């Protein structure tokens, strides 16, 4: 059985211990510390925006603490603190409505965090508005989105745990979307585009649902997304889709189902690579990366990355698979100098 403790410690900046107060205290302003936490959860009554969360972890015994928030986003991977010591970490989180998929339910107002891990111990927490955050917008489908329930997880849902203070993931991926539907739905591209600020990154991975999109239309849609990002001063990044776990007889993924070639013969990854080269857009070739990984694990070993055993689903990823694939994205962001190495976490 795991143990849980929230150790109320002296607030260094105040010189006194935090006391339990209602969330709406302090002349109507929300309490942005331990007073907003109870029984392994923290709720901060804040408006939509971007916030820095600083946590101090540890207690009398050795501890291992992780933090998730909003719609099952992984914000801090399990972090160890030796007995009697404190470890401080800071991450930046996007608070929006709806809090998960753009076409999904609104969710709970404010910022909700959950304290987990094999031996969690939260000693202190501070939530403040982020003043110099850079957003990483995600435009994608169900393999990227903030999935609402177990055992599903999109890689965008796991990406925040790899990012430090000043980088925030705004995941606007949505289940079932193609390039056609994403551009056409006012809750999607028409909502995302005005939010993009100069210097923001916009990662686009749309292909899985373009099953009936012809090649010319698919290419034009990608170009429209690229142009829209650039018009706002953002940095577009094209991402080829994760592979489907669909092995050929020779133990490879060399077939149209696995490599996202649609019924019209449109090779989605090839078109994405072509647009990236023609338009001078950074490319994350997640198809090639995930293909190599899945093939290296083999028919049996790769099942854990997908929901093969749980749901006979070889398209959508498990939490484990989404975490691994998010790590591949993180590595590419650093390798291509899209984010500073000092702003990411390893492991």
Coordinates of C-alpha atoms in Angstrom, one line a residue:
X1 CA 0.0 0.0 0.0
X2 CA 1.4 3.4 -0.9
X3 CA 1.4 6.2 1.6
X4 CA 0.5 9.8 1.1
X5 CA 1.4 12.8 3.0
X6 CA 1.1 16.6 2.5
X7 CA 3.5 18.1 4.9
X8 CA 2.6 21.7 5.8
X9 CA 6.0 23.4 6.1
X10 CA 7.1 26.9 6.9
X11 CA 6.7 29.3 4.0
X12 CA 10.1 30.8 3.6
X13 CA 8.9 34.0 2.0
X14 CA 6.4 34.6 4.8
X15 CA 8.4 33.2 7.7
X16 CA 5.3 31.4 9.1
X17 CA 3.5 28.2 8.5
X18 CA 0.6 28.1 6.1
X19 CA -2.8 27.7 7.7
X20 CA -5.9 26.1 6.2
X21 CA -8.1 28.8 4.7
X22 CA -11.1 28.8 2.3
X23 CA -10.2 28.9 -1.4
X24 CA -11.9 32.3 -1.7
X25 CA -10.2 34.0 1.2
X26 CA -7.7 36.9 1.0
X27 CA -10.2 39.6 0.0
X28 CA -11.8 37.5 -2.7
X29 CA -8.6 36.2 -4.2
X30 CA -7.9 32.5 -4.4
X31 CA -5.5 30.9 -2.0
X32 CA -2.6 29.7 -4.2
X33 CA -0.8 27.4 -1.8
X34 CA -1.2 24.3 0.4
X35 CA -4.5 25.7 1.7
X36 CA -6.0 24.6 -1.6
X37 CA -4.9 21.0 -1.2
X38 CA -6.5 18.1 0.5
X39 CA -6.4 14.3 0.3
X40 CA -4.0 14.2 -2.6
X41 CA -5.7 16.8 -4.8
X42 CA -5.3 20.6 -5.2
X43 CA -7.9 23.0 -6.6
X44 CA -7.0 26.6 -7.5
X45 CA -9.9 28.9 -8.4
X46 CA -8.1 30.7 -11.3
X47 CA -9.3 31.9 -14.7
X48 CA -8.1 30.4 -18.0
X49 CA -4.5 31.3 -18.6
X50 CA -1.0 30.1 -18.1
X51 CA 0.4 29.4 -14.7
X52 CA 3.8 28.5 -13.1
X53 CA 3.5 25.8 -10.5
X54 CA 6.3 25.4 -8.0
X55 CA 6.3 22.3 -5.8
X56 CA 8.5 21.3 -2.9
X57 CA 8.5 17.6 -2.4
X58 CA 9.7 15.4 0.4
X59 CA 9.2 14.5 4.1
X60 CA 10.6 12.6 7.0
X61 CA 10.7 9.4 4.9
X62 CA 12.0 8.8 1.4
X63 CA 9.4 9.7 -1.1
X64 CA 8.5 9.5 -4.8
X65 CA 5.9 12.0 -6.1
X66 CA 4.3 12.6 -9.4
X67 CA 1.8 15.3 -10.4
X68 CA -1.0 15.2 -13.0
X69 CA -3.6 17.8 -13.7
X70 CA -6.7 18.8 -15.6
X71 CA -7.8 16.1 -18.0
X72 CA -5.2 13.5 -17.0
X73 CA -2.2 15.5 -18.2
X74 CA 1.2 14.3 -16.9
X75 CA 2.8 17.4 -15.5
X76 CA 5.7 16.0 -13.4
X77 CA 7.0 12.5 -13.6
X78 CA 7.7 10.6 -10.4
X79 CA 10.4 12.5 -8.6
X80 CA 12.5 11.1 -5.7
X81 CA 13.3 12.9 -2.5
X82 CA 15.6 11.3 0.1
X83 CA 14.4 11.0 3.7
X84 CA 14.5 14.3 5.4
X85 CA 15.3 16.3 2.3
X86 CA 13.3 18.6 0.0
X87 CA 13.3 18.7 -3.8
X88 CA 11.9 21.7 -5.7
X89 CA 10.5 21.5 -9.2
X90 CA 8.6 24.1 -11.3
X91 CA 6.5 23.5 -14.4
X92 CA 4.1 25.7 -16.4
X93 CA 0.5 24.6 -17.1
X94 CA -2.1 25.8 -19.6
X95 CA -5.6 26.3 -18.1
X96 CA -8.4 26.5 -20.6
X97 CA -12.1 25.7 -21.3
X98 CA -12.8 23.0 -22.4
X99 CA -9.9 21.7 -20.3
X100 CA -9.4 18.6 -22.5
X101 CA -10.5 18.0 -26.1
X102 CA -11.8 21.1 -27.7
X103 CA -15.1 19.5 -28.7
X104 CA -15.4 17.7 -25.3
X105 CA -17.1 18.7 -22.0
X106 CA -16.0 22.0 -20.4
X107 CA -14.5 20.2 -17.3
X108 CA -14.0 21.8 -13.9
X109 CA -13.2 25.5 -13.8
X110 CA -9.8 26.5 -12.5
X111 CA -6.7 24.4 -12.1
X112 CA -7.0 20.9 -10.7
X113 CA -3.9 18.9 -9.7
X114 CA -3.5 15.4 -8.4
X115 CA -0.6 14.2 -6.3
X116 CA 0.5 10.7 -7.1
X117 CA 3.5 8.4 -7.2
X118 CA 4.5 5.3 -5.3
X119 CA 5.2 7.3 -2.0
X120 CA 3.9 10.8 -2.5
X121 CA 4.9 13.7 -0.2
X122 CA 4.0 17.3 -1.1
X123 CA 5.6 19.8 1.3
X124 CA 4.7 23.0 -0.4
X125 CA 3.1 24.4 -3.6
X126 CA 2.9 27.8 -5.1
X127 CA 0.8 28.8 -8.2
X128 CA 1.5 32.1 -9.9
X129 CA 0.6 33.6 -13.3
X130 CA 3.3 32.8 -15.9
X131 CA 4.7 36.0 -17.2
X132 CA 7.1 34.8 -19.9
X133 CA 5.7 31.5 -21.0
X134 CA 6.1 30.1 -24.5
X135 CA 3.2 28.0 -25.7
X136 CA 3.5 24.8 -27.6
X137 CA 0.2 24.3 -29.4
X138 CA -0.8 20.9 -30.5
X139 CA -3.0 20.4 -33.6
X140 CA -3.9 16.7 -34.0
X141 CA -6.2 13.8 -33.6
X142 CA -6.9 11.1 -31.0
X143 CA -3.3 9.8 -30.9
X144 CA -2.2 13.3 -29.7
X145 CA -5.1 14.6 -27.6
X146 CA -5.8 14.7 -23.9
X147 CA -7.8 11.5 -23.7
X148 CA -10.5 11.6 -21.0
X149 CA -10.3 8.1 -19.7
X150 CA -8.1 5.0 -19.0
X151 CA -6.5 3.2 -20.6
X152 CA -6.2 5.7 -23.5
X153 CA -3.6 8.4 -23.7
X154 CA -2.3 10.7 -26.5
X155 CA 1.3 11.6 -26.7
X156 CA 0.4 15.3 -26.3
X157 CA -1.1 14.4 -22.9
X158 CA 2.3 13.1 -21.7
X159 CA 4.5 15.8 -23.2
X160 CA 4.2 18.4 -20.4
X161 CA 6.1 16.2 -17.9
X162 CA 9.2 16.6 -20.1
X163 CA 9.1 20.4 -20.1
X164 CA 10.3 22.9 -17.5
X165 CA 9.2 26.3 -16.4
X166 CA 8.4 28.7 -19.3
X167 CA 7.2 26.0 -21.7
X168 CA 3.5 25.2 -21.7
X169 CA 1.6 22.7 -23.8
X170 CA -1.8 23.9 -25.1
X171 CA -3.2 20.6 -26.5
X172 CA -5.9 21.4 -29.0
X173 CA -5.8 17.9 -30.6
X174 CA -9.3 16.3 -30.9
X175 CA -10.5 12.8 -31.5
X176 CA -11.6 11.9 -35.0
X177 CA -10.3 14.9 -36.7
X178 CA -8.8 15.1 -40.2
X179 CA -7.2 18.1 -41.9
X180 CA -10.6 18.8 -43.5
X181 CA -12.6 18.7 -40.3
X182 CA -10.0 20.5 -38.2
X183 CA -10.0 23.4 -40.6
X184 CA -13.8 23.4 -40.9
X185 CA -14.8 23.2 -37.3
X186 CA -15.0 26.7 -35.6
X187 CA -14.1 25.1 -32.2
X188 CA -10.8 23.9 -33.7
X189 CA -8.6 25.9 -36.1
X190 CA -10.7 29.0 -35.9
X191 CA -10.2 29.0 -32.1
X192 CA -6.6 28.0 -32.0
X193 CA -5.2 30.4 -34.7
X194 CA -6.1 33.7 -32.8
X195 CA -4.3 32.4 -29.7
X196 CA -1.0 32.0 -31.4
X197 CA 1.6 34.6 -30.4
X198 CA 5.0 35.4 -32.0
X199 CA 7.5 32.7 -31.0
X200 CA 4.9 30.1 -30.1
X201 CA 5.4 26.6 -31.6
X202 CA 2.5 24.9 -33.3
X203 CA 3.0 21.1 -33.8
X204 CA 0.6 19.7 -36.5
X205 CA 0.0 15.9 -36.7
X206 CA -3.1 15.1 -38.7
X207 CA -3.4 12.0 -40.9
X208 CA -5.1 9.1 -39.2
X209 CA -8.6 10.3 -40.2
X210 CA -7.8 11.6 -43.7
X211 CA -8.9 8.3 -45.0
X212 CA -10.9 9.8 -47.9
X213 CA -8.9 13.0 -48.5
X214 CA -7.3 13.1 -51.9
X215 CA -3.6 14.1 -52.2
X216 CA -4.1 17.6 -53.5
X217 CA -6.6 18.5 -50.8
X218 CA -4.4 17.0 -48.1
X219 CA -1.4 19.0 -49.3
X220 CA -3.4 22.2 -49.6
X221 CA -4.8 21.8 -46.1
X222 CA -1.3 21.3 -44.6
X223 CA -0.1 24.4 -46.4
X224 CA -3.1 26.4 -45.1
X225 CA -2.2 25.4 -41.5
X226 CA 1.4 26.3 -42.0
X227 CA 0.5 29.7 -43.5
X228 CA -2.0 30.4 -40.7
X229 CA 0.6 29.8 -38.1
X230 CA 3.2 32.0 -39.8
X231 CA 0.7 34.8 -40.3
X232 CA 0.4 35.0 -36.5
X233 CA 4.1 35.0 -36.0
X234 CA 4.3 31.4 -34.7
X235 CA 6.6 28.6 -35.7
X236 CA 4.9 25.7 -37.5
X237 CA 6.3 22.2 -37.0
X238 CA 4.9 19.4 -39.1
X239 CA 4.8 16.0 -37.5
X240 CA 4.3 12.7 -39.4
X241 CA 1.8 10.4 -37.7
X242 CA 2.7 7.6 -35.3
X243 CA 2.5 4.2 -36.9
X244 CA -0.3 1.8 -36.5
X245 CA 0.9 -1.5 -34.9
X246 CA 0.1 -3.6 -38.0
X247 CA 2.9 -6.1 -38.8
X248 CA 3.5 -7.6 -42.2
X249 CA 4.3 -11.3 -42.5
X250 CA 8.0 -10.5 -42.4
X251 CA 7.8 -8.8 -39.0
X252 CA 8.0 -5.3 -40.4
X253 CA 5.5 -2.5 -40.7
X254 CA 5.9 -2.1 -44.4
X255 CA 2.2 -1.9 -45.3
X256 CA -0.3 0.9 -46.0
X257 CA -2.3 0.3 -42.8
X258 CA 0.8 0.7 -40.6
X259 CA 2.3 3.6 -42.5
X260 CA -0.8 5.7 -43.1
X261 CA -1.4 5.3 -46.8
X262 CA -5.2 5.9 -47.3
X263 CA -7.7 4.2 -49.5
X264 CA -7.0 6.6 -52.3
X265 CA -3.3 5.8 -52.2
X266 CA -2.3 9.0 -50.5
X267 CA 1.0 8.4 -48.5
X268 CA 0.4 10.9 -45.7
X269 CA 3.9 10.8 -44.2
X270 CA 5.4 11.4 -47.7
X271 CA 3.1 14.4 -48.3
X272 CA 4.0 15.9 -44.9
X273 CA 7.7 15.5 -45.6
X274 CA 7.2 17.1 -49.0
X275 CA 5.3 20.1 -47.7
X276 CA 7.9 20.6 -44.9
X277 CA 10.8 20.6 -47.4
X278 CA 9.0 22.9 -49.9
X279 CA 7.8 25.4 -47.3
X280 CA 10.9 25.3 -45.1
X281 CA 9.1 23.9 -42.1
X282 CA 10.8 21.9 -39.4
X283 CA 9.8 18.3 -39.5
X284 CA 9.5 15.7 -36.8
X285 CA 9.3 12.4 -38.6
X286 CA 7.4 10.5 -35.9
X287 CA 6.4 7.9 -38.4
X288 CA 10.0 6.9 -39.0
X289 CA 10.8 7.1 -35.3
X290 CA 7.9 5.0 -34.1
X291 CA 8.3 2.5 -36.9
X292 CA 11.9 1.8 -35.9
X293 CA 10.9 1.5 -32.2
X294 CA 7.9 -0.8 -32.8
X295 CA 9.9 -3.1 -35.2
X296 CA 12.7 -3.3 -32.7
X297 CA 10.3 -4.4 -29.9
X298 CA 8.7 -7.0 -32.2
X299 CA 5.2 -8.4 -32.4
X300 CA 4.9 -9.2 -28.7
X301 CA 7.1 -6.5 -27.1
X302 CA 5.3 -3.7 -29.0
X303 CA 1.9 -4.6 -27.6
X304 CA 2.5 -2.6 -24.4
X305 CA 2.8 0.6 -26.3
X306 CA -0.7 0.2 -27.8
X307 CA -4.0 -1.0 -26.4
X308 CA -3.7 -4.4 -28.2
X309 CA -4.4 -6.4 -25.1
X310 CA -6.8 -4.1 -23.4
X311 CA -9.0 -3.2 -26.4
X312 CA -7.6 -4.9 -29.5
X313 CA -6.6 -1.5 -30.6
X314 CA -3.4 -1.1 -32.6
X315 CA -3.8 2.6 -33.4
X316 CA -4.2 4.3 -30.0
X317 CA -1.5 4.2 -27.3
X318 CA -1.4 3.2 -23.7
X319 CA 0.0 5.6 -21.1
X320 CA 3.3 3.8 -21.5
X321 CA 3.3 4.1 -25.2
X322 CA 2.2 7.8 -25.2
X323 CA 4.9 8.6 -22.7
X324 CA 7.6 6.9 -24.9
X325 CA 6.3 8.7 -28.0
X326 CA 6.2 12.0 -26.1
X327 CA 9.8 11.4 -25.3
X328 CA 10.6 11.1 -29.0
X329 CA 8.9 14.4 -29.7
X330 CA 10.9 16.1 -26.8
X331 CA 14.2 14.7 -28.2
X332 CA 13.3 16.1 -31.7
X333 CA 12.4 19.5 -30.3
X334 CA 15.8 19.7 -28.7
X335 CA 17.7 18.3 -31.6
X336 CA 16.1 20.7 -34.1
X337 CA 16.8 23.6 -31.7
X338 CA 13.1 24.4 -31.4
X339 CA 13.3 24.5 -27.6
X340 CA 16.5 25.0 -25.4
X341 CA 18.0 21.9 -24.0
X342 CA 17.9 23.5 -20.5
X343 CA 14.1 23.7 -20.7
X344 CA 13.4 20.0 -21.0
X345 CA 13.6 17.1 -18.5
X346 CA 15.2 13.8 -19.3
X347 CA 13.5 10.6 -18.1

